[in-house]
Structure formats: C-alpha cells, structure tokens
Short mmCIF file of C-alpha atoms and ligand atoms in Angstrom, two decimals:
data_model
loop_
_atom_site.label_atom_id
_atom_site.label_comp_id
_atom_site.label_asym_id
_atom_site.label_seq_id
_atom_site.Cartn_x
_atom_site.Cartn_y
_atom_site.Cartn_z
CA MET A 21 -8.22 -6.93 20.24
CA PHE A 22 -4.63 -5.77 19.28
CA THR A 23 -1.06 -6.32 20.57
CA VAL A 24 1.58 -3.74 21.36
CA ARG A 25 4.82 -4.55 20.02
CA SER A 26 7.78 -4.40 22.28
CA LEU A 27 10.21 -6.26 20.17
CA CYS A 28 11.14 -5.49 16.39
CA SER A 29 9.32 -7.70 14.26
CA MET A 30 12.19 -8.70 12.01
CA CYS A 31 15.32 -8.68 14.29
CA GLY A 32 13.63 -8.80 17.76
CA SER A 33 15.48 -5.86 19.24
CA THR A 34 13.75 -4.12 22.20
CA ASP A 35 15.11 -0.50 21.06
CA LEU A 36 12.13 0.68 19.19
CA GLN A 37 12.00 4.42 18.78
CA GLU A 38 8.96 6.49 18.13
CA VAL A 39 8.60 8.21 14.98
CA ILE A 40 5.11 9.52 14.99
CA SER A 41 1.68 8.98 16.86
CA LEU A 42 -1.48 9.59 14.78
CA GLY A 43 -3.60 9.02 17.71
CA SER A 44 -6.82 6.86 17.79
CA MET A 45 -7.80 5.54 14.24
CA PRO A 46 -10.71 3.50 12.85
CA LEU A 47 -9.71 0.50 10.61
CA SER A 48 -9.34 2.22 7.14
CA ASN A 49 -11.20 -0.50 5.27
CA SER A 50 -14.01 -1.15 7.79
CA PHE A 51 -16.81 0.83 6.03
CA LEU A 52 -20.19 1.32 8.11
CA ALA A 53 -23.40 0.34 7.00
CA SER A 54 -25.06 3.31 8.88
CA PRO A 55 -23.64 6.57 9.95
CA ASN A 56 -24.70 5.54 13.55
CA GLN A 57 -22.97 2.16 13.68
CA ALA A 58 -20.59 1.71 16.51
CA GLU A 59 -16.75 1.18 15.64
CA GLU A 60 -13.77 0.33 17.22
CA LYS A 61 -10.73 2.53 17.23
CA TYR A 62 -7.09 1.73 17.92
CA PRO A 63 -3.86 3.78 18.56
CA LEU A 64 -1.57 4.20 15.38
CA THR A 65 2.08 4.64 16.09
CA LEU A 66 4.88 4.38 13.86
CA VAL A 67 8.24 3.22 15.43
CA PHE A 68 11.97 2.72 13.95
CA CYS A 69 14.31 -0.05 14.75
CA PRO A 70 17.93 1.17 14.81
CA GLU A 71 19.30 -2.19 14.82
CA CYS A 72 17.84 -3.61 11.34
CA SER A 73 16.38 -0.22 10.14
CA LEU A 74 12.86 -1.47 10.03
CA VAL A 75 10.14 1.09 10.35
CA GLN A 76 7.00 -0.69 11.71
CA LEU A 77 3.83 -0.03 13.47
CA LYS A 78 3.76 -0.55 17.10
CA GLU A 79 0.16 -1.77 17.48
CA VAL A 80 -0.75 -5.00 15.55
CA ILE A 81 -4.27 -5.99 14.69
CA PRO A 82 -4.88 -9.66 14.14
CA PRO A 83 -4.92 -10.45 10.50
CA ASP A 84 -8.27 -12.24 10.51
CA VAL A 85 -9.74 -9.04 11.76
CA LEU A 86 -8.30 -7.16 8.87
CA PHE A 87 -8.29 -9.33 5.80
CA ARG A 88 -10.88 -12.28 6.09
CA ASP A 89 -13.62 -10.14 4.49
CA TYR A 90 -12.02 -7.48 2.54
CA ILE A 91 -13.41 -4.81 0.16
CA TYR A 92 -10.18 -3.80 -1.77
CA PHE A 93 -10.44 -5.02 -5.30
CA SER A 94 -7.13 -4.45 -7.21
CA SER A 95 -8.87 -4.45 -10.57
CA GLN A 96 -10.71 -1.18 -9.77
CA SER A 97 -7.87 0.78 -11.35
CA GLN A 98 -6.76 0.84 -14.80
CA THR A 99 -3.50 2.11 -13.57
CA MET A 100 -2.79 -1.29 -11.51
CA LEU A 101 -4.02 -3.41 -14.63
CA ASP A 102 -1.60 -1.55 -16.79
CA HIS A 103 1.11 -2.11 -14.30
CA SER A 104 0.29 -5.74 -13.77
CA ARG A 105 0.06 -6.51 -17.56
CA ASP A 106 3.63 -4.81 -18.32
CA LEU A 107 5.24 -6.75 -15.42
CA ALA A 108 3.69 -10.02 -16.53
CA ALA A 109 4.76 -9.48 -20.10
CA GLU A 110 8.38 -8.61 -18.76
CA LEU A 111 8.66 -11.84 -16.76
CA ILE A 112 7.32 -14.26 -19.43
CA LYS A 113 9.79 -12.91 -22.01
CA ASP A 114 12.82 -12.50 -19.59
CA LEU A 115 12.31 -15.79 -17.75
CA ASN A 116 11.10 -17.64 -20.80
CA LEU A 117 7.90 -18.83 -18.92
CA GLY A 118 5.51 -21.26 -20.82
CA LYS A 119 3.20 -24.31 -20.35
CA GLU A 120 5.58 -26.15 -17.94
CA SER A 121 6.05 -23.06 -15.79
CA LEU A 122 4.32 -22.13 -12.55
CA VAL A 123 3.69 -18.74 -11.20
CA ILE A 124 2.42 -18.48 -7.60
CA GLU A 125 1.15 -15.38 -5.99
CA PRO A 126 0.22 -14.74 -2.29
CA ALA A 127 -2.37 -12.20 -1.73
CA SER A 128 -3.46 -12.49 -5.39
CA ASN A 129 -6.63 -10.60 -4.74
CA ASP A 130 -9.22 -10.95 -7.54
CA GLY A 131 -6.69 -12.38 -10.00
CA TYR A 132 -6.04 -8.95 -11.55
CA MET A 133 -2.32 -10.02 -12.02
CA LEU A 134 -2.46 -13.61 -12.73
CA GLN A 135 -4.91 -13.30 -15.60
CA TYR A 136 -2.20 -11.90 -17.65
CA PHE A 137 -0.07 -15.03 -17.22
CA MET A 138 -3.16 -17.31 -17.98
CA GLN A 139 -3.79 -15.30 -21.03
CA ALA A 140 -0.24 -16.45 -22.18
CA ASP A 141 -1.01 -20.20 -21.20
CA VAL A 142 1.46 -19.86 -18.21
CA PRO A 143 -0.15 -22.07 -15.26
CA VAL A 144 -0.77 -20.08 -12.05
CA LEU A 145 -1.91 -20.47 -8.35
CA GLY A 146 -3.12 -17.57 -6.27
CA ILE A 147 -3.42 -17.54 -2.58
CA GLU A 148 -5.86 -14.96 -1.24
CA PRO A 149 -6.85 -14.76 2.53
CA ALA A 150 -10.18 -12.89 1.82
CA SER A 151 -12.83 -15.49 1.22
CA ASN A 152 -15.06 -13.30 -0.78
CA ILE A 153 -12.20 -12.16 -2.91
CA ALA A 154 -10.88 -15.64 -3.41
CA SER A 155 -14.28 -16.88 -4.51
CA ILE A 156 -14.68 -14.13 -7.16
CA ALA A 157 -11.09 -15.00 -8.54
CA ASN A 158 -12.10 -18.84 -8.75
CA ASP A 159 -15.33 -17.85 -10.47
CA ARG A 160 -13.26 -15.96 -13.19
CA GLY A 161 -11.44 -19.24 -13.63
CA ILE A 162 -8.15 -18.26 -11.76
CA PRO A 163 -7.29 -21.05 -9.39
CA THR A 164 -7.03 -19.64 -6.13
CA LEU A 165 -6.46 -21.13 -2.51
CA ASN A 166 -8.36 -19.26 0.46
CA ALA A 167 -5.66 -18.95 2.89
CA PHE A 168 -3.03 -16.78 4.54
CA PHE A 169 0.42 -17.37 2.85
CA GLY A 170 3.23 -18.14 5.38
CA GLU A 171 5.97 -20.51 6.17
CA GLY A 172 3.75 -23.73 6.47
CA ILE A 173 1.94 -22.97 3.04
CA GLY A 174 4.99 -21.95 1.36
CA SER A 175 7.06 -25.14 2.18
CA GLY A 176 3.79 -27.27 1.47
CA LEU A 177 4.28 -26.11 -2.08
CA GLN A 178 7.42 -27.99 -2.26
CA GLU A 179 9.66 -25.94 -4.42
CA LYS A 180 7.50 -25.88 -7.60
CA ALA A 181 7.33 -22.37 -8.47
CA ASP A 182 9.47 -20.78 -11.22
CA VAL A 183 8.05 -17.28 -10.10
CA LEU A 184 6.59 -16.07 -6.99
CA LEU A 185 5.07 -12.79 -6.96
CA ALA A 186 4.49 -10.79 -3.79
CA LEU A 187 3.10 -7.41 -4.82
CA ASN A 188 2.08 -4.95 -2.05
CA VAL A 189 1.85 -7.76 0.54
CA LEU A 190 4.90 -7.78 2.61
CA GLY A 191 4.10 -4.65 4.47
CA HIS A 192 0.92 -6.28 5.63
CA VAL A 193 2.78 -9.49 7.23
CA ASP A 194 3.41 -9.77 10.86
CA ASP A 195 5.93 -12.54 10.67
CA LEU A 196 8.17 -11.30 7.97
CA ASN A 197 10.95 -14.06 8.49
CA GLY A 198 8.49 -16.84 8.32
CA PHE A 199 6.88 -15.23 5.17
CA VAL A 200 10.30 -15.14 3.47
CA ARG A 201 10.96 -18.76 4.40
CA GLY A 202 7.63 -19.62 2.81
CA ILE A 203 8.66 -17.79 -0.30
CA LYS A 204 11.98 -19.74 -0.19
CA GLY A 205 10.05 -23.12 0.32
CA ALA A 206 7.64 -22.53 -2.54
CA LEU A 207 10.27 -21.52 -5.28
CA LYS A 208 12.30 -24.00 -7.31
CA PRO A 209 16.07 -23.51 -6.42
CA SER A 210 16.40 -21.42 -9.57
CA GLY A 211 13.21 -19.59 -9.12
CA ILE A 212 12.87 -15.90 -8.85
CA ALA A 213 10.52 -14.01 -6.31
CA VAL A 214 9.38 -10.58 -7.69
CA ILE A 215 8.63 -8.28 -4.49
CA GLU A 216 6.92 -4.85 -4.59
CA VAL A 217 6.80 -2.96 -1.49
CA PRO A 218 5.99 0.90 -0.90
CA TYR A 219 9.53 2.50 -0.49
CA VAL A 220 9.78 4.21 2.87
CA ARG A 221 12.20 6.79 1.27
CA ASP A 222 9.31 7.81 -1.09
CA MET A 223 6.97 7.97 1.98
CA VAL A 224 9.52 10.37 3.79
CA GLU A 225 10.35 12.52 0.69
CA ASP A 226 6.73 13.00 -0.34
CA LEU A 227 5.44 13.34 3.13
CA ALA A 228 3.00 10.50 2.31
CA TRP A 229 1.89 10.12 5.96
CA ASP A 230 -1.56 8.79 4.77
CA THR A 231 -0.05 5.52 3.82
CA ILE A 232 0.42 4.84 7.48
CA TYR A 233 -2.50 2.61 8.51
CA HIS A 234 -3.06 -0.46 10.53
CA GLU A 235 -2.86 -2.79 7.54
CA HIS A 236 0.65 -1.68 6.88
CA LEU A 237 2.76 -3.11 9.62
CA SER A 238 6.25 -2.34 7.80
CA TYR A 239 7.64 0.43 5.89
CA PHE A 240 10.74 -0.69 4.06
CA SER A 241 14.21 0.48 3.14
CA LEU A 242 16.47 -1.38 0.78
CA ARG A 243 18.77 -1.89 3.86
CA ALA A 244 16.04 -3.37 5.95
CA LEU A 245 14.95 -5.61 2.97
CA THR A 246 18.64 -6.73 2.33
CA ASN A 247 18.76 -8.11 5.93
CA LEU A 248 15.43 -9.69 5.78
CA PHE A 249 16.45 -11.84 2.69
CA LYS A 250 19.87 -12.55 3.80
CA TRP A 251 18.72 -13.75 7.20
CA ASN A 252 16.41 -16.20 5.47
CA GLY A 253 18.82 -17.65 2.93
CA MET A 254 17.86 -15.57 -0.01
CA GLN A 255 19.58 -12.62 -1.85
CA ILE A 256 18.39 -9.60 -3.62
CA ILE A 257 19.59 -9.81 -7.21
CA LYS A 258 18.40 -6.42 -8.23
CA ALA A 259 16.21 -3.53 -6.95
CA ARG A 260 14.37 -0.92 -9.04
CA ARG A 261 12.33 2.16 -7.93
CA VAL A 262 8.72 1.88 -9.55
CA ASP A 263 6.07 4.40 -9.91
CA ILE A 264 3.19 2.73 -8.20
CA HIS A 265 1.35 3.11 -4.95
CA CYS A 266 3.12 6.60 -4.41
CA GLY A 267 6.49 5.10 -5.03
CA SER A 268 7.66 1.45 -4.43
CA LEU A 269 10.67 -0.84 -4.73
CA ARG A 270 10.69 -3.81 -6.88
CA LEU A 271 12.99 -6.57 -6.02
CA TYR A 272 14.03 -9.64 -7.84
CA VAL A 273 15.09 -12.20 -5.23
CA GLY A 274 16.64 -15.67 -5.60
CA ASN A 275 18.27 -18.28 -3.38
CA ALA A 276 21.30 -17.34 -1.53
CA SER A 277 23.43 -19.47 -3.51
CA PRO A 278 24.83 -19.45 -6.19
CA LYS A 279 25.78 -15.72 -5.71
CA TYR A 280 24.57 -13.50 -8.41
CA PRO A 281 26.95 -10.61 -9.59
CA ARG A 282 26.35 -7.36 -7.74
CA ASP A 283 23.89 -5.07 -9.79
CA ARG A 284 25.38 -1.41 -9.70
CA PHE A 285 22.15 0.38 -9.63
CA THR A 286 21.02 -1.67 -6.42
CA GLU A 287 24.42 -0.82 -4.90
CA SER A 288 24.02 2.90 -5.51
CA LEU A 289 20.56 2.86 -4.06
CA LEU A 290 21.88 1.20 -0.85
CA SER A 291 24.76 3.71 -0.46
CA MET A 292 22.30 6.64 -1.31
CA GLU A 293 20.18 5.35 1.78
CA GLY A 294 23.45 5.65 3.90
CA LYS A 295 24.06 9.20 2.77
CA LEU A 296 20.47 10.12 3.51
CA GLY A 297 20.78 8.67 6.99
CA MET A 298 17.99 6.12 6.41
CA ASP A 299 19.67 3.92 9.14
CA ARG A 300 19.25 6.50 11.93
CA PRO A 301 16.11 7.61 13.86
CA SER A 302 16.54 11.33 13.27
CA TYR A 303 15.71 10.74 9.54
CA TYR A 304 12.29 9.45 10.51
CA GLN A 305 11.75 11.57 13.42
CA LEU A 306 12.02 14.65 11.15
CA PHE A 307 9.31 12.99 9.06
CA GLY A 308 7.24 12.84 12.09
CA ILE A 309 7.52 16.52 12.85
CA GLU A 310 6.83 17.48 9.16
CA THR A 311 3.69 15.10 9.30
CA GLN A 312 2.33 17.02 12.22
CA LYS A 313 2.86 20.48 10.46
CA SER A 314 1.22 18.80 7.29
CA ILE A 315 -2.00 17.74 9.05
CA GLU A 316 -2.34 21.24 10.60
CA ALA A 317 -1.73 22.89 7.20
CA LEU A 318 -4.40 20.88 5.48
CA LYS A 319 -6.96 21.53 8.02
CA SER A 320 -6.39 25.04 8.05
CA TYR A 321 -6.50 25.30 4.21
CA LEU A 322 -9.79 23.60 4.03
CA LEU A 323 -11.21 25.64 6.85
CA ASP A 324 -9.98 28.82 5.25
CA LEU A 325 -11.66 27.87 1.90
CA ARG A 326 -14.82 26.99 3.28
CA ASP A 327 -14.94 30.16 5.64
CA ARG A 328 -14.06 32.65 2.89
CA ARG A 329 -17.41 31.97 0.86
CA ILE A 330 -19.98 29.31 0.63
CA VAL A 331 -18.22 26.49 -1.10
CA ARG A 332 -19.10 22.81 -1.60
CA ILE A 333 -16.28 20.55 -1.30
CA ILE A 334 -16.45 16.90 -1.58
CA GLY A 335 -13.89 13.93 -1.41
CA TYR A 336 -12.89 11.59 -4.27
CA GLY A 337 -11.76 7.98 -3.75
CA ALA A 338 -12.73 6.24 -0.47
CA ALA A 339 -9.13 4.89 -0.36
CA ALA A 340 -7.60 3.65 2.97
CA LYS A 341 -5.12 6.31 2.84
CA GLY A 342 -8.16 8.88 2.39
CA VAL A 343 -9.62 7.48 5.50
CA ILE A 344 -6.44 8.23 7.44
CA LEU A 345 -6.05 11.50 5.95
CA LEU A 346 -9.60 12.56 6.88
CA ASN A 347 -9.35 11.12 10.47
CA ALA A 348 -5.90 12.47 11.12
CA ALA A 349 -6.82 16.04 10.29
CA LYS A 350 -10.38 15.64 11.64
CA ILE A 351 -12.09 16.66 8.23
CA GLY A 352 -15.60 15.52 8.52
CA TRP A 353 -19.19 16.38 7.41
CA ASP A 354 -18.67 20.11 8.65
CA ILE A 355 -16.16 20.34 5.67
CA LEU A 356 -16.95 17.59 3.09
CA ASP A 357 -20.55 16.84 1.71
CA TYR A 358 -19.72 13.29 0.82
CA VAL A 359 -17.19 11.17 -0.91
CA VAL A 360 -17.56 9.50 -4.31
CA ASP A 361 -15.75 6.15 -5.22
CA SER A 362 -16.27 3.57 -7.91
CA THR A 363 -15.95 0.25 -5.92
CA PRO A 364 -19.54 -1.32 -5.63
CA SER A 365 -18.79 -2.55 -2.13
CA LYS A 366 -17.96 0.92 -0.79
CA ILE A 367 -21.01 2.69 -2.35
CA GLY A 368 -23.91 3.39 0.14
CA LYS A 369 -21.63 2.82 2.98
CA TYR A 370 -20.15 5.38 5.30
CA LEU A 371 -16.36 6.17 5.86
CA PRO A 372 -14.80 4.69 9.09
CA GLY A 373 -14.34 7.37 11.72
CA VAL A 374 -15.75 10.54 9.83
CA HIS A 375 -18.96 8.73 8.71
CA LEU A 376 -19.00 10.43 5.34
CA ARG A 377 -21.52 8.83 2.87
CA VAL A 378 -19.92 7.14 -0.26
CA LEU A 379 -21.61 7.85 -3.62
CA PRO A 380 -20.85 6.52 -6.87
CA PRO A 381 -18.69 8.86 -9.38
CA GLU A 382 -21.96 9.34 -11.49
CA GLU A 383 -23.25 11.24 -8.62
CA ILE A 384 -20.47 13.70 -8.30
CA GLY A 385 -22.51 16.57 -8.91
CA ASN A 386 -21.15 20.17 -9.23
CA PRO A 387 -18.98 20.82 -6.46
CA ASP A 388 -16.67 23.75 -6.02
CA TYR A 389 -13.73 21.86 -5.04
CA ILE A 390 -12.81 18.10 -4.89
CA LEU A 391 -10.43 16.82 -2.15
CA LEU A 392 -8.42 14.12 -3.83
CA LEU A 393 -8.18 11.23 -1.33
CA ALA A 394 -6.82 8.51 -3.77
CA ARG A 395 -3.77 10.46 -4.70
CA ASN A 396 -1.97 7.39 -6.15
CA PHE A 397 -4.35 7.70 -9.14
CA LYS A 398 -4.21 11.32 -9.74
CA GLU A 399 -3.79 11.29 -13.40
CA GLU A 400 -6.45 8.52 -13.94
CA ILE A 401 -9.03 10.18 -11.85
CA THR A 402 -8.67 13.83 -12.66
CA ALA A 403 -8.63 12.98 -16.42
CA LYS A 404 -11.95 11.41 -15.95
CA HIS A 405 -13.43 14.74 -14.81
CA PRO A 406 -11.79 17.58 -16.93
CA GLY A 407 -12.36 21.03 -15.77
CA LYS A 408 -12.92 20.38 -12.15
CA LYS A 409 -10.94 22.02 -9.41
CA TRP A 410 -8.97 19.48 -7.34
CA ILE A 411 -7.34 20.04 -4.06
CA VAL A 412 -4.30 17.63 -3.90
CA PRO A 413 -3.62 17.35 -0.24
CA LEU A 414 -0.07 16.16 -0.14
CA PRO A 415 3.05 16.51 -0.04
CA LYS A 416 1.83 20.05 0.17
CA VAL A 417 -1.73 21.32 -0.52
CA GLU A 418 -2.21 22.48 -4.06
CA LEU A 419 -4.97 23.34 -6.35
CA ILE A 420 -5.03 21.76 -9.85
CA ILE A 421 -7.76 21.79 -12.69
CA GLY A 422 -8.77 18.30 -13.95
CA GLY A 423 -7.10 17.18 -17.07
CA GLN A 424 -4.19 19.88 -16.74
CA GLU A 425 -1.12 20.15 -14.32
P1 TMP B 509 -6.32 2.52 -2.94
O1 TMP B 509 -5.18 3.87 -3.11
O2 TMP B 509 -6.30 1.89 -1.54
O3 TMP B 509 -5.99 1.72 -4.09
O4 TMP B 509 -7.76 3.08 -3.28
C1 TMP B 509 -8.15 3.70 -4.44
C2 TMP B 509 -9.64 4.08 -4.36
O5 TMP B 509 -10.01 4.94 -5.39
C3 TMP B 509 -10.44 2.72 -4.33
O6 TMP B 509 -11.60 2.60 -3.42
C4 TMP B 509 -11.03 2.94 -5.90
C5 TMP B 509 -11.13 4.43 -6.03
N1 TMP B 509 -10.99 4.93 -7.45
C6 TMP B 509 -12.09 5.53 -7.84
O7 TMP B 509 -13.20 5.86 -7.35
N2 TMP B 509 -12.05 6.10 -9.20
C7 TMP B 509 -10.99 5.73 -9.87
O8 TMP B 509 -10.79 6.24 -11.14
C8 TMP B 509 -9.77 4.88 -9.41
C9 TMP B 509 -8.64 4.68 -10.24
C10 TMP B 509 -9.87 4.73 -8.22
#
C-alpha cells in the first residue's frame, strides 16, 4: 500500500542518494483503539537528490490513507494560535486587505488561521482534505471545501486570491510542481503566496530526526524551493527564518513577472547554504550518522536512568514526532508508564508502534521524570507544570526543571 520512489519528486532525476533509514515505522498519526490492534508498518528512508537539492522520503503512502480522517488539530496549541494571529495581522496591514480581498488556504485544518482574517472582515476560503476537520471548520463558520488542493482545484479558483497561505503543507505534498501550479492558478496576477515549511538546515543543525515521518515527504532548503518556484512560473520575493515547528522558512512568493528587486537577506541565506554544502550529499549523510548516534544515546540515557533506581518516567505530547522518537529508539512500556496529551481525539487511545496509553494532562500524576515528546512546544508545555523534571531528548539529551531553563 505504498510506492517506492525511483525518481526525484521535483526534478525527476534517478540519482537519489540515501541519507538515513529509520527502519520499519507505523504511521505516526494512526492511533490505536486497543493495545492489541493490528497495525501496518512501512519503511522510512530519507534520500537526497544532488540534481535539485531536494531531501525527500523514498516511501510514499497514498495521501488518502494519511489525511482523509485526521486527528491533528492546529488550534490545540497557543503557540500556533499566537503565530497565526501575528502573521494574519502583518498581512492585513502590509497588503492592505479588506472586505474586497480574498484569502485562500489549502490545508486550512480547523480554521485556526483563517479565523483571524474573518475577525477583520476579510473574506476567506479554506480547503481541507480531512472530512472530519473540514466539517468542524464549517461548523465554526469558516467556509471550507473538503478537498485535496492541487493543480486542478487551484486553476479552478481562477486567479481570485489576493493571498494564498500554505502553512506547513508543502512538505506533505507528493506532486510539488502541480501544487505550485495550483497556487499560481488560484492567485491574482498581483497576488502573494505565503508559504511556511520546516527548514532542512534547522533539522540538520538541531538533529531533529524526529521530524522525519511518512507524512513529511519533502525537507526543503531555500535552494530547492528557489528551483521549485522558478520552474513553475513564480519567484521567491523574500525568505525569512521563523521559529515555529522546530525552525521553519517563511517565503513570500509572487508571479515570475514583473521581477521583484532582490532581497539581500534572502540572497545571504542562499549563499550560506552553498557555504554549508547543502547542495551536496555529504552534508545530509553526516546528519544520518549523527542521527544513529543520537538514537543510541537517548536509549542508553533512559535505560541508565531507570536502572540506577526505581523511577517512574512518562511521556508528554503524543505528537507525530514523539511517535517516531519512541519507535526509532524502541522506547516502550518497559521504560515509560504512559503518555499525556491534551488532544481529545488522542486521549484513551494507544500510541502507534509502542502501544503506550494516552491520558489527559490532568492525569499526569507524580512521575520522577517526563520525556518531552512535543519539543516544539517546550516553553508552553513545561510552563504549565512548574517544578517537574523534564528530559528534553534532542538535540542532545538534557534535563530541565519545569518553568526554568
Ligand atoms: P505536534 O508537534 O505534531 O504539533 O503535536 C503536538 C502535540 O502536543 C499534540 O498532540 C498536542 C500536544 N500538546 C499538549 O498535550 N499540551 C500542550 O500544552 C501543547 C502545546 C501540545
């Protein structure tokens, strides 16, 4: 039920070089109703294309399997809400958006982002593939189509959008060129697309190997993105690094013509990528070697902690990245008692692969240590439980006390 890529998803090159294989993994958002439920596992291999610099997964699970009935709700986190409110305020002001404008957002989730435009009377349209989440958005009064965005839907929107937002979605898309043509088709000729993707440089520098999972098909450098938009008749006007999802790139993208003046910060980011060797396999292969070491170091830290005396350790945040972390390092019920998470649809279920029970945060109890599985919300989560001892697993294992650094 998956395909193995033999060609680069962006440029079609056959020269895909292996970065790391994380072995056989469950789908990280496929929670189980009982610990004995059977589940599928799939290989998880990261490869690099030296031709266009795209880092990508070798194994592709059909999007219908991954996203039709989804349990990820973006509005679970105050950090995400703050980030979205600030971005909406910036765009409304800088692009002078009002009643006559239209903001379109593929993968709009439960409307956590579009709500801020609606509050300012800016018309919106969400496009969300998960039917359960699209209906929640519609119930909240945020007009949302239940569909996968792509070239067909995009061109059907007939150049109507002033702004198209694609936040943390491009990495999930198999047909990248089609998706970008869809963006171009949906935007007015003078429209702006605002794109956010996790930045592969942050993944490498912070050893964030837990962000590799089946839903994340691509891991972008600015160089790869520059190629992607250029090949599809668009241009990156400016790029910025933003501190969300463990480090992301935000791009402001317009039509290929007229040419916008070059942004100096964007140029310097690109040239830094060249200096770091991000266009060469060795940069990523070194990350693969460090990842193997990190997996072993984490496992032995936890085993050591548990073997020294009787301690109770639990996990916090049944995040997709947490599922990968636990499965790659084989951290199961022999080390953790349970995992807590605030998402109603995860509570009472069992984590894919390791089958640990998910309890609500109110049932956190009195563990000796808490393994932080949703690292991207470190400040928000640890502040809620002052005084507790947290094990932050990456980039290197670190012990912190809640509410303090
Ligand atoms: P994500 O990294 O994929 O966004 O998942 C984060 C998970 O952490 C999600 O399942 C919700 C959970 N979470 C909590 O349980 N408590 C919190 O305070 C926050 C911010 C997130």
